[in-house]
mmCIF file of C-alpha atoms in Angstrom:
data_model
loop_
_atom_site.group_PDB
_atom_site.id
_atom_site.type_symbol
_atom_site.label_atom_id
_atom_site.label_comp_id
_atom_site.label_asym_id
_atom_site.label_seq_id
_atom_site.Cartn_x
_atom_site.Cartn_y
_atom_site.Cartn_z
ATOM 1 C CA MET A 1 -9.422 11.577 -21.256
ATOM 2 C CA THR A 2 -7.976 13.503 -18.349
ATOM 3 C CA LEU A 3 -7.353 12.299 -14.835
ATOM 4 C CA ILE A 4 -7.082 15.821 -13.540
ATOM 5 C CA ALA A 5 -7.996 18.845 -15.646
ATOM 6 C CA SER A 6 -4.365 19.952 -15.907
ATOM 7 C CA GLU A 7 -3.039 16.449 -16.587
ATOM 8 C CA PRO A 8 -4.015 15.150 -20.054
ATOM 9 C CA VAL A 9 -3.395 11.496 -20.814
ATOM 10 C CA SER A 10 -2.553 10.843 -24.451
ATOM 11 C CA ASP A 11 -3.340 7.131 -24.385
ATOM 12 C CA ASP A 12 -5.527 5.712 -21.641
ATOM 13 C CA ARG A 13 -3.966 2.260 -22.065
ATOM 14 C CA ASP A 14 -0.759 3.404 -20.356
ATOM 15 C CA ILE A 15 -0.925 3.252 -16.569
ATOM 16 C CA PRO A 16 -0.048 6.719 -15.246
ATOM 17 C CA PHE A 17 2.888 6.833 -12.861
ATOM 18 C CA LEU A 18 1.046 8.105 -9.786
ATOM 19 C CA PRO A 19 -1.735 5.458 -9.723
ATOM 20 C CA LEU A 20 0.900 2.766 -10.330
ATOM 21 C CA ALA A 21 3.198 4.054 -7.583
ATOM 22 C CA LEU A 22 0.368 4.482 -5.080
ATOM 23 C CA GLY A 23 -1.075 1.085 -5.965
ATOM 24 C CA LEU A 24 2.281 -0.616 -5.465
ATOM 25 C CA ALA A 25 2.742 1.230 -2.162
ATOM 26 C CA GLY A 26 -0.671 -0.078 -1.126
ATOM 27 C CA LEU A 27 0.652 -3.621 -1.583
ATOM 28 C CA ALA A 28 3.315 -3.125 1.098
ATOM 29 C CA PRO A 29 1.000 -3.929 4.048
ATOM 30 C CA PHE A 30 -0.292 -7.079 2.306
ATOM 31 C CA ILE A 31 3.225 -8.352 1.665
ATOM 32 C CA ALA A 32 4.767 -7.245 4.981
ATOM 33 C CA LEU A 33 1.942 -8.676 7.090
ATOM 34 C CA ALA A 34 1.811 -11.937 5.112
ATOM 35 C CA LEU A 35 5.578 -12.344 5.533
ATOM 36 C CA THR A 36 5.303 -11.584 9.252
ATOM 37 C CA ILE A 37 2.630 -14.290 9.564
ATOM 38 C CA ALA A 38 4.651 -16.783 7.498
ATOM 39 C CA LEU A 39 7.767 -16.178 9.584
ATOM 40 C CA GLY A 40 5.809 -16.638 12.801
ATOM 41 C CA GLY A 41 6.443 -13.148 14.070
ATOM 42 C CA SER A 42 4.202 -10.761 15.874
ATOM 43 C CA GLY A 43 3.809 -7.182 14.861
ATOM 44 C CA ALA A 44 5.479 -4.241 16.522
ATOM 45 C CA ALA A 45 3.952 -3.480 19.912
ATOM 46 C CA GLY A 46 2.507 -6.993 19.995
ATOM 47 C CA PHE A 47 -0.355 -6.572 17.512
ATOM 48 C CA ASP A 48 -1.714 -9.626 15.733
ATOM 49 C CA PRO A 49 -0.524 -9.519 12.101
ATOM 50 C CA ALA A 50 -3.377 -11.785 10.928
ATOM 51 C CA SER A 51 -5.973 -9.412 12.369
ATOM 52 C CA ALA A 52 -4.134 -6.446 10.868
ATOM 53 C CA LEU A 53 -4.024 -8.107 7.436
ATOM 54 C CA LEU A 54 -7.698 -8.995 7.651
ATOM 55 C CA ALA A 55 -8.591 -5.408 8.594
ATOM 56 C CA TYR A 56 -6.408 -3.907 5.852
ATOM 57 C CA GLY A 57 -7.860 -6.249 3.235
ATOM 58 C CA ALA A 58 -11.373 -5.291 4.333
ATOM 59 C CA VAL A 59 -10.514 -1.601 4.033
ATOM 60 C CA VAL A 60 -9.122 -2.149 0.524
ATOM 61 C CA LEU A 61 -12.232 -4.075 -0.559
ATOM 62 C CA SER A 62 -14.392 -1.242 0.760
ATOM 63 C CA PHE A 63 -12.268 1.281 -1.137
ATOM 64 C CA LEU A 64 -12.663 -0.716 -4.353
ATOM 65 C CA GLY A 65 -16.419 -0.821 -3.856
ATOM 66 C CA GLY A 66 -16.321 2.948 -3.500
ATOM 67 C CA ALA A 67 -14.473 3.256 -6.805
ATOM 68 C CA HIS A 68 -17.319 1.412 -8.511
ATOM 69 C CA TRP A 69 -19.854 3.608 -6.736
ATOM 70 C CA GLY A 70 -18.077 6.524 -8.404
ATOM 71 C CA LEU A 71 -18.419 4.842 -11.806
ATOM 72 C CA ALA A 72 -22.131 4.404 -11.161
ATOM 73 C CA LEU A 73 -22.534 8.097 -10.400
ATOM 74 C CA ARG A 74 -21.238 8.970 -13.871
ATOM 75 C CA HIS A 75 -23.258 6.504 -15.940
ATOM 76 C CA PRO A 76 -26.149 7.980 -17.957
ATOM 77 C CA SER A 77 -28.307 4.810 -18.004
ATOM 78 C CA PRO A 78 -30.514 4.302 -14.908
ATOM 79 C CA ASP A 79 -30.535 0.508 -15.363
ATOM 80 C CA ILE A 80 -26.764 0.265 -15.608
ATOM 81 C CA ARG A 81 -26.372 2.735 -12.735
ATOM 82 C CA THR A 82 -28.539 0.479 -10.569
ATOM 83 C CA ALA A 83 -26.444 -2.585 -11.436
ATOM 84 C CA LEU A 84 -23.231 -0.682 -10.734
ATOM 85 C CA TYR A 85 -24.537 0.565 -7.375
ATOM 86 C CA LEU A 86 -25.483 -2.980 -6.364
ATOM 87 C CA GLY A 87 -22.094 -4.295 -7.469
ATOM 88 C CA ALA A 88 -20.340 -1.511 -5.573
ATOM 89 C CA ALA A 89 -22.066 -2.537 -2.339
ATOM 90 C CA LEU A 90 -20.877 -6.164 -2.514
ATOM 91 C CA PRO A 91 -17.128 -5.780 -1.733
ATOM 92 C CA PRO A 92 -17.602 -4.007 1.621
ATOM 93 C CA LEU A 93 -20.379 -6.409 2.648
ATOM 94 C CA TRP A 94 -18.148 -9.368 1.745
ATOM 95 C CA ALA A 95 -15.308 -7.764 3.715
ATOM 96 C CA VAL A 96 -17.478 -7.314 6.812
ATOM 97 C CA ALA A 97 -18.453 -10.995 6.663
ATOM 98 C CA GLY A 98 -14.746 -11.861 6.557
ATOM 99 C CA LEU A 99 -14.068 -9.596 9.530
ATOM 100 C CA LEU A 100 -16.871 -11.212 11.523
ATOM 101 C CA LEU A 101 -15.649 -14.739 10.775
ATOM 102 C CA GLY A 102 -12.015 -13.818 11.406
ATOM 103 C CA GLY A 103 -9.006 -16.107 11.375
ATOM 104 C CA ALA A 104 -8.106 -18.224 8.385
ATOM 105 C CA VAL A 105 -11.685 -18.226 7.064
ATOM 106 C CA GLY A 106 -11.862 -14.434 7.164
ATOM 107 C CA LEU A 107 -8.494 -14.115 5.446
ATOM 108 C CA GLY A 108 -9.623 -16.614 2.822
ATOM 109 C CA MET A 109 -12.783 -14.617 2.224
ATOM 110 C CA VAL A 110 -10.807 -11.409 1.784
ATOM 111 C CA ALA A 111 -8.418 -13.170 -0.628
ATOM 112 C CA VAL A 112 -11.368 -14.412 -2.699
ATOM 113 C CA GLY A 113 -12.948 -10.951 -2.572
ATOM 114 C CA LEU A 114 -9.756 -9.304 -3.803
ATOM 115 C CA ALA A 115 -9.389 -11.795 -6.651
ATOM 116 C CA ALA A 116 -13.045 -11.431 -7.636
ATOM 117 C CA GLN A 117 -12.857 -7.640 -7.555
ATOM 118 C CA GLY A 118 -9.748 -7.775 -9.725
ATOM 119 C CA ALA A 119 -11.673 -9.833 -12.276
ATOM 120 C CA VAL A 120 -14.620 -7.421 -12.186
ATOM 121 C CA ASP A 121 -12.275 -4.461 -12.603
ATOM 122 C CA GLY A 122 -10.715 -6.161 -15.613
ATOM 123 C CA LEU A 123 -14.118 -6.650 -17.203
ATOM 124 C CA ARG A 124 -15.038 -3.016 -16.603
ATOM 125 C CA SER A 125 -11.750 -1.649 -17.915
ATOM 126 C CA GLY A 126 -12.444 0.883 -20.652
ATOM 127 C CA ARG A 127 -16.173 0.786 -19.868
ATOM 128 C CA PHE A 128 -18.434 2.716 -17.509
ATOM 129 C CA ALA A 129 -16.035 5.700 -17.553
ATOM 130 C CA ALA A 130 -13.103 3.625 -16.231
ATOM 131 C CA PRO A 131 -9.926 4.161 -18.259
ATOM 132 C CA ARG A 132 -8.494 1.146 -20.061
ATOM 133 C CA TRP A 133 -5.403 1.113 -17.862
ATOM 134 C CA TYR A 134 -7.513 0.625 -14.732
ATOM 135 C CA GLY A 135 -8.175 -3.051 -15.441
ATOM 136 C CA ARG A 136 -4.492 -3.826 -15.985
ATOM 137 C CA LEU A 137 -3.511 -2.008 -12.810
ATOM 138 C CA ARG A 138 -6.241 -3.691 -10.771
ATOM 139 C CA ALA A 139 -5.366 -7.136 -12.172
ATOM 140 C CA LEU A 140 -1.759 -6.743 -11.029
ATOM 141 C CA LEU A 141 -2.575 -5.297 -7.619
ATOM 142 C CA SER A 142 -5.486 -7.650 -6.920
ATOM 143 C CA ALA A 143 -3.499 -10.742 -7.890
ATOM 144 C CA LEU A 144 -0.580 -9.866 -5.621
ATOM 145 C CA ALA A 145 -2.821 -8.842 -2.718
ATOM 146 C CA ALA A 146 -4.974 -11.967 -3.096
ATOM 147 C CA VAL A 147 -1.949 -14.297 -3.228
ATOM 148 C CA ALA A 148 -0.380 -12.697 -0.141
ATOM 149 C CA THR A 149 -3.667 -12.885 1.769
ATOM 150 C CA ALA A 150 -4.386 -16.463 0.664
ATOM 151 C CA ALA A 151 -0.887 -17.551 1.700
ATOM 152 C CA ALA A 152 -1.432 -15.943 5.100
ATOM 153 C CA ALA A 153 -4.775 -17.759 5.390
ATOM 154 C CA VAL A 154 -3.038 -21.100 4.772
ATOM 155 C CA VAL A 155 -0.427 -20.374 7.451
ATOM 156 C CA VAL A 156 -3.067 -19.250 9.961
ATOM 157 C CA ALA A 157 -5.165 -22.350 9.203
ATOM 158 C CA SER A 158 -2.162 -24.611 9.823
ATOM 159 C CA GLN A 159 -1.561 -22.870 13.162
ATOM 160 C CA GLN A 160 -5.189 -23.406 14.190
ATOM 161 C CA MET A 161 -4.977 -27.192 13.717
#
């Protein structure tokens, strides 16, 4: 399997450096915003860190749905393609519901969405044209993002009481 035509991967169980590095970099906003919320701070220039975390989580869920849309495009079976397309549409719809509800409930929804998408990615690892390493990478990233977002939801909920 190749990620890019000029970049052969000898064993698709090993997570390539670039997806790992970019994935870990993508965790920085989850962790930084959750810590800002937990420490009671406000963001630079006075932005609301809870709203920023909610928006970032929604963007990530939409991105993950798009990744599954890409898997659907490559599948030869029309029935499986249909199921993959439907599954790909769920994360962004879930994220929009979280954005509309906002606050602790919205953050909780995004945390659940991230955890659920991590589980789905694990199940699809090595299937539907996804390399085997994808599930391991997504499990790690989804777990950390979901925990950070859930912790922020708990703090925001306690502030709303």
